[in-house]
Amino acid sequence: MIRSMTAFATQQGNSASDAGETTWVWDVRSVNGRGLDVKIRLPEGTPGLEAAVRSATAEHVTRGNVTIGLRLQRAQAEGALQIDPARMDLILEALDTVQDRAFDKGVTLGQPTAADVLAQRGVLVNGQAADSADLLEPLSADLHVALGALKDMREAEGAALLAVLTEQVDQIEELTTQSVSAAKDRTEAVKTQLADALARVMDSATGADPDRVAQELALLAVKSDITEEIDRLGAHIKAARDLLAQGSPVGRKLDFLTQEFNREANTLCSKAQDVALTQIGLALKAVIDQMREQVQNVE
């Protein structure tokens, strides 16, 4: 199955304890990328969770730029708030230092109130705070749900992508078939052009070696032959169909294959020497370019 690299998913969860209820929301997004690049945004107080996030992501995704965020909210139980004496002592010592320094400078400061002290970070804490270790398992479980939903969306997007790529390969195959027919129609014209060229050279070049001139013209005919390009295009078409049937991760291989398609189309155009064949080559290049744009999003 072909998978796209563009998708998003969210998953909500909660856990209740004596300290109150903790709720969370996982937000997972992915876009195309050369490899697997995971960016993680986690709240404070979740030790060990980042390693679990990276491990879980690698189980579901092999390629793409993935951004994972967690919003965590703890609702404290009634009467669970307590004062952290050590933290309050640090705050009071700092305030005392500020007052002494201000007095030395001749500045009079207002006395801080108890509310000012309690408002300082870390002074007032939840005495029955939920153990972060207890949250690791339910958080990880919901992350796997979110990543599974992300993978499902990548597969759904990939199904649409597969239909587009299959149609483009069909177009390339049809244009390649047309180039074979155009090349056959061109053969007689090329023979006539070379014969006329040989006659002109022999008429205007005194003492020219007919065999040597014929060899040079034959070499030009060989250089304008597109049999190898058509054969290689056929091989690339088969390889593309095999990769699409194989399924992701094949994005990098398909990207390389589109470069090879383009190389053959360029050579075909340069050797065309025929309006119809040139038009087919340009049409090939247009379809290949469109295909390469789509391939950039294949995992």
PDB file of N, CA and C in Angstrom, residues 198-291:
ATOM      1  N   LEU A 198      24.195  12.959 -48.969  1.00  0.00           N
ATOM      2  CA  LEU A 198      25.334  12.300 -49.606  1.00  0.00           C
ATOM      3  C   LEU A 198      25.520  12.804 -51.036  1.00  0.00           C
ATOM      4  N   ALA A 199      24.420  12.951 -51.737  1.00  0.00           N
ATOM      5  CA  ALA A 199      24.502  13.437 -53.124  1.00  0.00           C
ATOM      6  C   ALA A 199      25.053  14.851 -53.173  1.00  0.00           C
ATOM      7  N   ARG A 200      24.606  15.714 -52.236  1.00  0.00           N
ATOM      8  CA  ARG A 200      25.085  17.093 -52.227  1.00  0.00           C
ATOM      9  C   ARG A 200      26.573  17.161 -51.931  1.00  0.00           C
ATOM     10  N   VAL A 201      27.010  16.335 -50.980  1.00  0.00           N
ATOM     11  CA  VAL A 201      28.431  16.334 -50.617  1.00  0.00           C
ATOM     12  C   VAL A 201      29.289  15.870 -51.784  1.00  0.00           C
ATOM     13  N   MET A 202      28.859  14.825 -52.444  1.00  0.00           N
ATOM     14  CA  MET A 202      29.659  14.279 -53.542  1.00  0.00           C
ATOM     15  C   MET A 202      29.702  15.247 -54.723  1.00  0.00           C
ATOM     16  N   ASP A 203      28.627  16.007 -54.918  1.00  0.00           N
ATOM     17  CA  ASP A 203      28.601  16.966 -56.033  1.00  0.00           C
ATOM     18  C   ASP A 203      29.489  18.171 -55.772  1.00  0.00           C
ATOM     19  N   SER A 204      29.584  18.585 -54.483  1.00  0.00           N
ATOM     20  CA  SER A 204      30.306  19.823 -54.173  1.00  0.00           C
ATOM     21  C   SER A 204      31.729  19.604 -53.690  1.00  0.00           C
ATOM     22  N   ALA A 205      32.049  18.381 -53.253  1.00  0.00           N
ATOM     23  CA  ALA A 205      33.386  18.128 -52.698  1.00  0.00           C
ATOM     24  C   ALA A 205      34.207  17.319 -53.695  1.00  0.00           C
ATOM     25  N   THR A 206      35.109  17.998 -54.354  1.00  0.00           N
ATOM     26  CA  THR A 206      35.964  17.320 -55.330  1.00  0.00           C
ATOM     27  C   THR A 206      36.946  16.406 -54.617  1.00  0.00           C
ATOM     28  N   GLY A 207      37.027  15.198 -55.087  1.00  0.00           N
ATOM     29  CA  GLY A 207      37.985  14.250 -54.521  1.00  0.00           C
ATOM     30  C   GLY A 207      37.541  13.624 -53.215  1.00  0.00           C
ATOM     31  N   ALA A 208      36.295  13.842 -52.800  1.00  0.00           N
ATOM     32  CA  ALA A 208      35.810  13.244 -51.552  1.00  0.00           C
ATOM     33  C   ALA A 208      35.676  11.744 -51.705  1.00  0.00           C
ATOM     34  N   ASP A 209      36.064  11.030 -50.645  1.00  0.00           N
ATOM     35  CA  ASP A 209      35.990   9.574 -50.640  1.00  0.00           C
ATOM     36  C   ASP A 209      34.540   9.163 -50.371  1.00  0.00           C
ATOM     37  N   PRO A 210      33.879   8.553 -51.321  1.00  0.00           N
ATOM     38  CA  PRO A 210      32.469   8.172 -51.142  1.00  0.00           C
ATOM     39  C   PRO A 210      32.251   7.273 -49.929  1.00  0.00           C
ATOM     40  N   ASP A 211      33.199   6.313 -49.728  1.00  0.00           N
ATOM     41  CA  ASP A 211      33.049   5.387 -48.602  1.00  0.00           C
ATOM     42  C   ASP A 211      33.147   6.128 -47.276  1.00  0.00           C
ATOM     43  N   ARG A 212      34.075   7.072 -47.202  1.00  0.00           N
ATOM     44  CA  ARG A 212      34.258   7.836 -45.967  1.00  0.00           C
ATOM     45  C   ARG A 212      33.028   8.694 -45.671  1.00  0.00           C
ATOM     46  N   VAL A 213      32.512   9.342 -46.696  1.00  0.00           N
ATOM     47  CA  VAL A 213      31.316  10.166 -46.527  1.00  0.00           C
ATOM     48  C   VAL A 213      30.131   9.307 -46.090  1.00  0.00           C
ATOM     49  N   ALA A 214      29.998   8.142 -46.698  1.00  0.00           N
ATOM     50  CA  ALA A 214      28.899   7.238 -46.345  1.00  0.00           C
ATOM     51  C   ALA A 214      29.009   6.787 -44.893  1.00  0.00           C
ATOM     52  N   GLN A 215      30.259   6.555 -44.446  1.00  0.00           N
ATOM     53  CA  GLN A 215      30.470   6.147 -43.049  1.00  0.00           C
ATOM     54  C   GLN A 215      30.028   7.251 -42.082  1.00  0.00           C
ATOM     55  N   GLU A 216      30.365   8.487 -42.404  1.00  0.00           N
ATOM     56  CA  GLU A 216      29.997   9.605 -41.537  1.00  0.00           C
ATOM     57  C   GLU A 216      28.477   9.771 -41.472  1.00  0.00           C
ATOM     58  N   LEU A 217      27.836   9.628 -42.630  1.00  0.00           N
ATOM     59  CA  LEU A 217      26.386   9.739 -42.652  1.00  0.00           C
ATOM     60  C   LEU A 217      25.719   8.588 -41.893  1.00  0.00           C
ATOM     61  N   ALA A 218      26.318   7.418 -41.997  1.00  0.00           N
ATOM     62  CA  ALA A 218      25.803   6.268 -41.243  1.00  0.00           C
ATOM     63  C   ALA A 218      25.934   6.495 -39.739  1.00  0.00           C
ATOM     64  N   LEU A 219      27.055   7.125 -39.349  1.00  0.00           N
ATOM     65  CA  LEU A 219      27.267   7.433 -37.922  1.00  0.00           C
ATOM     66  C   LEU A 219      26.210   8.414 -37.414  1.00  0.00           C
ATOM     67  N   LEU A 220      25.876   9.397 -38.249  1.00  0.00           N
ATOM     68  CA  LEU A 220      24.821  10.344 -37.889  1.00  0.00           C
ATOM     69  C   LEU A 220      23.483   9.627 -37.729  1.00  0.00           C
ATOM     70  N   ALA A 221      23.234   8.661 -38.599  1.00  0.00           N
ATOM     71  CA  ALA A 221      21.988   7.898 -38.511  1.00  0.00           C
ATOM     72  C   ALA A 221      21.922   7.113 -37.214  1.00  0.00           C
ATOM     73  N   VAL A 222      23.069   6.532 -36.817  1.00  0.00           N
ATOM     74  CA  VAL A 222      23.125   5.761 -35.557  1.00  0.00           C
ATOM     75  C   VAL A 222      22.865   6.679 -34.364  1.00  0.00           C
ATOM     76  N   LYS A 223      23.463   7.877 -34.405  1.00  0.00           N
ATOM     77  CA  LYS A 223      23.301   8.816 -33.301  1.00  0.00           C
ATOM     78  C   LYS A 223      21.859   9.296 -33.158  1.00  0.00           C
ATOM     79  N   SER A 224      21.117   9.293 -34.230  1.00  0.00           N
ATOM     80  CA  SER A 224      19.724   9.739 -34.168  1.00  0.00           C
ATOM     81  C   SER A 224      18.758   8.597 -33.857  1.00  0.00           C
ATOM     82  N   ASP A 225      19.273   7.393 -33.722  1.00  0.00           N
ATOM     83  CA  ASP A 225      18.414   6.247 -33.419  1.00  0.00           C
ATOM     84  C   ASP A 225      17.966   6.311 -31.958  1.00  0.00           C
ATOM     85  N   ILE A 226      16.689   6.083 -31.696  1.00  0.00           N
ATOM     86  CA  ILE A 226      16.146   6.202 -30.330  1.00  0.00           C
ATOM     87  C   ILE A 226      15.715   4.846 -29.775  1.00  0.00           C
ATOM     88  N   THR A 227      16.179   3.768 -30.381  1.00  0.00           N
ATOM     89  CA  THR A 227      15.773   2.432 -29.924  1.00  0.00           C
ATOM     90  C   THR A 227      16.142   2.212 -28.461  1.00  0.00           C
ATOM     91  N   GLU A 228      17.360   2.593 -28.072  1.00  0.00           N
ATOM     92  CA  GLU A 228      17.801   2.376 -26.693  1.00  0.00           C
ATOM     93  C   GLU A 228      16.964   3.178 -25.714  1.00  0.00           C
ATOM     94  N   GLU A 229      16.643   4.412 -26.077  1.00  0.00           N
ATOM     95  CA  GLU A 229      15.828   5.253 -25.188  1.00  0.00           C
ATOM     96  C   GLU A 229      14.446   4.654 -24.985  1.00  0.00           C
ATOM     97  N   ILE A 230      13.865   4.149 -26.071  1.00  0.00           N
ATOM     98  CA  ILE A 230      12.536   3.538 -25.968  1.00  0.00           C
ATOM     99  C   ILE A 230      12.594   2.272 -25.115  1.00  0.00           C
ATOM    100  N   ASP A 231      13.659   1.487 -25.305  1.00  0.00           N
ATOM    101  CA  ASP A 231      13.816   0.269 -24.498  1.00  0.00           C
ATOM    102  C   ASP A 231      13.948   0.610 -23.014  1.00  0.00           C
ATOM    103  N   ARG A 232      14.743   1.647 -22.711  1.00  0.00           N
ATOM    104  CA  ARG A 232      14.937   2.013 -21.311  1.00  0.00           C
ATOM    105  C   ARG A 232      13.656   2.591 -20.708  1.00  0.00           C
ATOM    106  N   LEU A 233      12.916   3.354 -21.505  1.00  0.00           N
ATOM    107  CA  LEU A 233      11.626   3.848 -21.017  1.00  0.00           C
ATOM    108  C   LEU A 233      10.701   2.689 -20.669  1.00  0.00           C
ATOM    109  N   GLY A 234      10.694   1.664 -21.502  1.00  0.00           N
ATOM    110  CA  GLY A 234       9.878   0.484 -21.221  1.00  0.00           C
ATOM    111  C   GLY A 234      10.291  -0.196 -19.924  1.00  0.00           C
ATOM    112  N   ALA A 235      11.605  -0.280 -19.706  1.00  0.00           N
ATOM    113  CA  ALA A 235      12.106  -0.892 -18.466  1.00  0.00           C
ATOM    114  C   ALA A 235      11.723  -0.055 -17.252  1.00  0.00           C
ATOM    115  N   HIS A 236      11.805   1.267 -17.382  1.00  0.00           N
ATOM    116  CA  HIS A 236      11.439   2.149 -16.272  1.00  0.00           C
ATOM    117  C   HIS A 236       9.951   2.058 -15.958  1.00  0.00           C
ATOM    118  N   ILE A 237       9.133   1.915 -16.989  1.00  0.00           N
ATOM    119  CA  ILE A 237       7.687   1.780 -16.777  1.00  0.00           C
ATOM    120  C   ILE A 237       7.385   0.529 -15.960  1.00  0.00           C
ATOM    121  N   LYS A 238       8.035  -0.575 -16.310  1.00  0.00           N
ATOM    122  CA  LYS A 238       7.835  -1.821 -15.556  1.00  0.00           C
ATOM    123  C   LYS A 238       8.300  -1.657 -14.110  1.00  0.00           C
ATOM    124  N   ALA A 239       9.455  -0.999 -13.913  1.00  0.00           N
ATOM    125  CA  ALA A 239       9.978  -0.792 -12.563  1.00  0.00           C
ATOM    126  C   ALA A 239       9.021   0.072 -11.736  1.00  0.00           C
ATOM    127  N   ALA A 240       8.447   1.098 -12.372  1.00  0.00           N
ATOM    128  CA  ALA A 240       7.503   1.967 -11.661  1.00  0.00           C
ATOM    129  C   ALA A 240       6.269   1.186 -11.231  1.00  0.00           C
ATOM    130  N   ARG A 241       5.745   0.352 -12.105  1.00  0.00           N
ATOM    131  CA  ARG A 241       4.563  -0.446 -11.753  1.00  0.00           C
ATOM    132  C   ARG A 241       4.888  -1.415 -10.615  1.00  0.00           C
ATOM    133  N   ASP A 242       6.072  -2.003 -10.651  1.00  0.00           N
ATOM    134  CA  ASP A 242       6.470  -2.933  -9.583  1.00  0.00           C
ATOM    135  C   ASP A 242       6.562  -2.212  -8.240  1.00  0.00           C
ATOM    136  N   LEU A 243       7.132  -0.999  -8.244  1.00  0.00           N
ATOM    137  CA  LEU A 243       7.271  -0.234  -6.998  1.00  0.00           C
ATOM    138  C   LEU A 243       5.904   0.169  -6.450  1.00  0.00           C
ATOM    139  N   LEU A 244       5.012   0.591  -7.327  1.00  0.00           N
ATOM    140  CA  LEU A 244       3.674   0.976  -6.879  1.00  0.00           C
ATOM    141  C   LEU A 244       2.931  -0.221  -6.301  1.00  0.00           C
ATOM    142  N   ALA A 245       3.147  -1.394  -6.890  1.00  0.00           N
ATOM    143  CA  ALA A 245       2.511  -2.612  -6.370  1.00  0.00           C
ATOM    144  C   ALA A 245       3.134  -3.037  -5.044  1.00  0.00           C
ATOM    145  N   GLN A 246       4.431  -2.756  -4.892  1.00  0.00           N
ATOM    146  CA  GLN A 246       5.144  -3.131  -3.662  1.00  0.00           C
ATOM    147  C   GLN A 246       4.642  -2.333  -2.470  1.00  0.00           C
ATOM    148  N   GLY A 247       4.362  -1.051  -2.675  1.00  0.00           N
ATOM    149  CA  GLY A 247       3.876  -0.204  -1.582  1.00  0.00           C
ATOM    150  C   GLY A 247       4.996   0.432  -0.795  1.00  0.00           C
ATOM    151  N   SER A 248       4.616   1.380   0.076  1.00  0.00           N
ATOM    152  CA  SER A 248       5.588   2.145   0.863  1.00  0.00           C
ATOM    153  C   SER A 248       6.352   1.240   1.820  1.00  0.00           C
ATOM    154  N   PRO A 249       7.624   1.652   2.134  1.00  0.00           N
ATOM    155  CA  PRO A 249       8.296   2.891   1.726  1.00  0.00           C
ATOM    156  C   PRO A 249       9.053   2.729   0.397  1.00  0.00           C
ATOM    157  N   VAL A 250       8.593   3.417  -0.647  1.00  0.00           N
ATOM    158  CA  VAL A 250       9.262   3.368  -1.949  1.00  0.00           C
ATOM    159  C   VAL A 250       9.442   4.771  -2.538  1.00  0.00           C
ATOM    160  N   GLY A 251       9.178   5.795  -1.748  1.00  0.00           N
ATOM    161  CA  GLY A 251       9.230   7.157  -2.242  1.00  0.00           C
ATOM    162  C   GLY A 251      10.567   7.542  -2.842  1.00  0.00           C
ATOM    163  N   ARG A 252      11.649   7.186  -2.177  1.00  0.00           N
ATOM    164  CA  ARG A 252      12.982   7.547  -2.674  1.00  0.00           C
ATOM    165  C   ARG A 252      13.291   6.843  -3.990  1.00  0.00           C
ATOM    166  N   LYS A 253      12.909   5.578  -4.089  1.00  0.00           N
ATOM    167  CA  LYS A 253      13.158   4.833  -5.328  1.00  0.00           C
ATOM    168  C   LYS A 253      12.347   5.420  -6.477  1.00  0.00           C
ATOM    169  N   LEU A 254      11.106   5.798  -6.198  1.00  0.00           N
ATOM    170  CA  LEU A 254      10.285   6.404  -7.239  1.00  0.00           C
ATOM    171  C   LEU A 254      10.851   7.750  -7.670  1.00  0.00           C
ATOM    172  N   ASP A 255      11.381   8.494  -6.721  1.00  0.00           N
ATOM    173  CA  ASP A 255      11.981   9.789  -7.045  1.00  0.00           C
ATOM    174  C   ASP A 255      13.174   9.601  -7.980  1.00  0.00           C
ATOM    175  N   PHE A 256      14.018   8.613  -7.669  1.00  0.00           N
ATOM    176  CA  PHE A 256      15.165   8.323  -8.538  1.00  0.00           C
ATOM    177  C   PHE A 256      14.691   7.880  -9.922  1.00  0.00           C
ATOM    178  N   LEU A 257      13.618   7.092  -9.952  1.00  0.00           N
ATOM    179  CA  LEU A 257      13.100   6.581 -11.222  1.00  0.00           C
ATOM    180  C   LEU A 257      12.573   7.721 -12.099  1.00  0.00           C
ATOM    181  N   THR A 258      11.931   8.712 -11.489  1.00  0.00           N
ATOM    182  CA  THR A 258      11.444   9.845 -12.285  1.00  0.00           C
ATOM    183  C   THR A 258      12.610  10.628 -12.902  1.00  0.00           C
ATOM    184  N   GLN A 259      13.741  10.667 -12.201  1.00  0.00           N
ATOM    185  CA  GLN A 259      14.924  11.311 -12.773  1.00  0.00           C
ATOM    186  C   GLN A 259      15.406  10.544 -14.003  1.00  0.00           C
ATOM    187  N   GLU A 260      15.366   9.220 -13.931  1.00  0.00           N
ATOM    188  CA  GLU A 260      15.768   8.403 -15.076  1.00  0.00           C
ATOM    189  C   GLU A 260      14.776   8.556 -16.235  1.00  0.00           C
ATOM    190  N   PHE A 261      13.489   8.612 -15.918  1.00  0.00           N
ATOM    191  CA  PHE A 261      12.478   8.881 -16.945  1.00  0.00           C
ATOM    192  C   PHE A 261      12.803  10.184 -17.674  1.00  0.00           C
ATOM    193  N   ASN A 262      13.105  11.209 -16.897  1.00  0.00           N
ATOM    194  CA  ASN A 262      13.370  12.527 -17.470  1.00  0.00           C
ATOM    195  C   ASN A 262      14.621  12.519 -18.343  1.00  0.00           C
ATOM    196  N   ARG A 263      15.617  11.759 -17.915  1.00  0.00           N
ATOM    197  CA  ARG A 263      16.856  11.653 -18.705  1.00  0.00           C
ATOM    198  C   ARG A 263      16.576  11.081 -20.095  1.00  0.00           C
ATOM    199  N   GLU A 264      15.780  10.016 -20.149  1.00  0.00           N
ATOM    200  CA  GLU A 264      15.464   9.395 -21.431  1.00  0.00           C
ATOM    201  C   GLU A 264      14.606  10.313 -22.300  1.00  0.00           C
ATOM    202  N   ALA A 265      13.667  11.032 -21.678  1.00  0.00           N
ATOM    203  CA  ALA A 265      12.824  11.954 -22.436  1.00  0.00           C
ATOM    204  C   ALA A 265      13.661  13.085 -23.036  1.00  0.00           C
ATOM    205  N   ASN A 266      14.639  13.575 -22.286  1.00  0.00           N
ATOM    206  CA  ASN A 266      15.528  14.623 -22.799  1.00  0.00           C
ATOM    207  C   ASN A 266      16.327  14.125 -24.000  1.00  0.00           C
ATOM    208  N   THR A 267      16.849  12.906 -23.881  1.00  0.00           N
ATOM    209  CA  THR A 267      17.643  12.342 -24.976  1.00  0.00           C
ATOM    210  C   THR A 267      16.776  12.116 -26.207  1.00  0.00           C
ATOM    211  N   LEU A 268      15.554  11.645 -25.985  1.00  0.00           N
ATOM    212  CA  LEU A 268      14.640  11.420 -27.101  1.00  0.00           C
ATOM    213  C   LEU A 268      14.380  12.734 -27.850  1.00  0.00           C
ATOM    214  N   CYS A 269      14.171  13.807 -27.115  1.00  0.00           N
ATOM    215  CA  CYS A 269      13.928  15.109 -27.750  1.00  0.00           C
ATOM    216  C   CYS A 269      15.151  15.579 -28.547  1.00  0.00           C
ATOM    217  N   SER A 270      16.340  15.357 -27.974  1.00  0.00           N
ATOM    218  CA  SER A 270      17.553  15.822 -28.655  1.00  0.00           C
ATOM    219  C   SER A 270      17.836  15.028 -29.932  1.00  0.00           C
ATOM    220  N   LYS A 271      17.357  13.785 -29.999  1.00  0.00           N
ATOM    221  CA  LYS A 271      17.590  12.942 -31.168  1.00  0.00           C
ATOM    222  C   LYS A 271      16.428  12.964 -32.169  1.00  0.00           C
ATOM    223  N   ALA A 272      15.342  13.630 -31.810  1.00  0.00           N
ATOM    224  CA  ALA A 272      14.105  13.495 -32.568  1.00  0.00           C
ATOM    225  C   ALA A 272      14.252  13.829 -34.051  1.00  0.00           C
ATOM    226  N   GLN A 273      14.729  15.030 -34.360  1.00  0.00           N
ATOM    227  CA  GLN A 273      14.847  15.489 -35.750  1.00  0.00           C
ATOM    228  C   GLN A 273      13.535  15.298 -36.514  1.00  0.00           C
ATOM    229  N   ASP A 274      12.435  15.438 -35.793  1.00  0.00           N
ATOM    230  CA  ASP A 274      11.118  15.223 -36.386  1.00  0.00           C
ATOM    231  C   ASP A 274      10.099  15.941 -35.510  1.00  0.00           C
ATOM    232  N   VAL A 275       9.200  16.673 -36.113  1.00  0.00           N
ATOM    233  CA  VAL A 275       8.240  17.476 -35.365  1.00  0.00           C
ATOM    234  C   VAL A 275       7.349  16.600 -34.486  1.00  0.00           C
ATOM    235  N   ALA A 276       6.809  15.526 -35.068  1.00  0.00           N
ATOM    236  CA  ALA A 276       5.893  14.656 -34.323  1.00  0.00           C
ATOM    237  C   ALA A 276       6.596  14.010 -33.133  1.00  0.00           C
ATOM    238  N   LEU A 277       7.826  13.532 -33.349  1.00  0.00           N
ATOM    239  CA  LEU A 277       8.582  12.876 -32.275  1.00  0.00           C
ATOM    240  C   LEU A 277       8.981  13.882 -31.206  1.00  0.00           C
ATOM    241  N   THR A 278       9.309  15.089 -31.603  1.00  0.00           N
ATOM    242  CA  THR A 278       9.645  16.132 -30.635  1.00  0.00           C
ATOM    243  C   THR A 278       8.451  16.458 -29.751  1.00  0.00           C
ATOM    244  N   GLN A 279       7.275  16.544 -30.350  1.00  0.00           N
ATOM    245  CA  GLN A 279       6.060  16.833 -29.581  1.00  0.00           C
ATOM    246  C   GLN A 279       5.776  15.728 -28.560  1.00  0.00           C
ATOM    247  N   ILE A 280       5.999  14.495 -28.977  1.00  0.00           N
ATOM    248  CA  ILE A 280       5.809  13.366 -28.052  1.00  0.00           C
ATOM    249  C   ILE A 280       6.806  13.463 -26.900  1.00  0.00           C
ATOM    250  N   GLY A 281       8.061  13.801 -27.222  1.00  0.00           N
ATOM    251  CA  GLY A 281       9.081  13.939 -26.182  1.00  0.00           C
ATOM    252  C   GLY A 281       8.742  15.032 -25.188  1.00  0.00           C
ATOM    253  N   LEU A 282       8.235  16.155 -25.674  1.00  0.00           N
ATOM    254  CA  LEU A 282       7.849  17.256 -24.787  1.00  0.00           C
ATOM    255  C   LEU A 282       6.661  16.865 -23.907  1.00  0.00           C
ATOM    256  N   ALA A 283       5.715  16.127 -24.491  1.00  0.00           N
ATOM    257  CA  ALA A 283       4.574  15.642 -23.701  1.00  0.00           C
ATOM    258  C   ALA A 283       5.043  14.675 -22.615  1.00  0.00           C
ATOM    259  N   LEU A 284       6.016  13.845 -22.964  1.00  0.00           N
ATOM    260  CA  LEU A 284       6.601  12.931 -21.976  1.00  0.00           C
ATOM    261  C   LEU A 284       7.211  13.710 -20.814  1.00  0.00           C
ATOM    262  N   LYS A 285       7.981  14.738 -21.136  1.00  0.00           N
ATOM    263  CA  LYS A 285       8.636  15.532 -20.102  1.00  0.00           C
ATOM    264  C   LYS A 285       7.605  16.181 -19.175  1.00  0.00           C
ATOM    265  N   ALA A 286       6.486  16.649 -19.758  1.00  0.00           N
ATOM    266  CA  ALA A 286       5.448  17.288 -18.948  1.00  0.00           C
ATOM    267  C   ALA A 286       4.829  16.295 -17.965  1.00  0.00           C
ATOM    268  N   VAL A 287       4.502  15.093 -18.446  1.00  0.00           N
ATOM    269  CA  VAL A 287       3.897  14.077 -17.563  1.00  0.00           C
ATOM    270  C   VAL A 287       4.890  13.626 -16.494  1.00  0.00           C
ATOM    271  N   ILE A 288       6.134  13.445 -16.883  1.00  0.00           N
ATOM    272  CA  ILE A 288       7.169  13.011 -15.928  1.00  0.00           C
ATOM    273  C   ILE A 288       7.360  14.054 -14.842  1.00  0.00           C
ATOM    274  N   ASP A 289       7.329  15.339 -15.221  1.00  0.00           N
ATOM    275  CA  ASP A 289       7.469  16.412 -14.244  1.00  0.00           C
ATOM    276  C   ASP A 289       6.306  16.405 -13.263  1.00  0.00           C
ATOM    277  N   GLN A 290       5.097  16.186 -13.753  1.00  0.00           N
ATOM    278  CA  GLN A 290       3.924  16.094 -12.885  1.00  0.00           C
ATOM    279  C   GLN A 290       4.039  14.894 -11.943  1.00  0.00           C
ATOM    280  N   MET A 291       4.541  13.791 -12.485  1.00  0.00           N
ATOM    281  CA  MET A 291       4.697  12.589 -11.670  1.00  0.00           C
ATOM    282  C   MET A 291       5.716  12.819 -10.558  1.00  0.00           C
TER     283      MET A 291
END
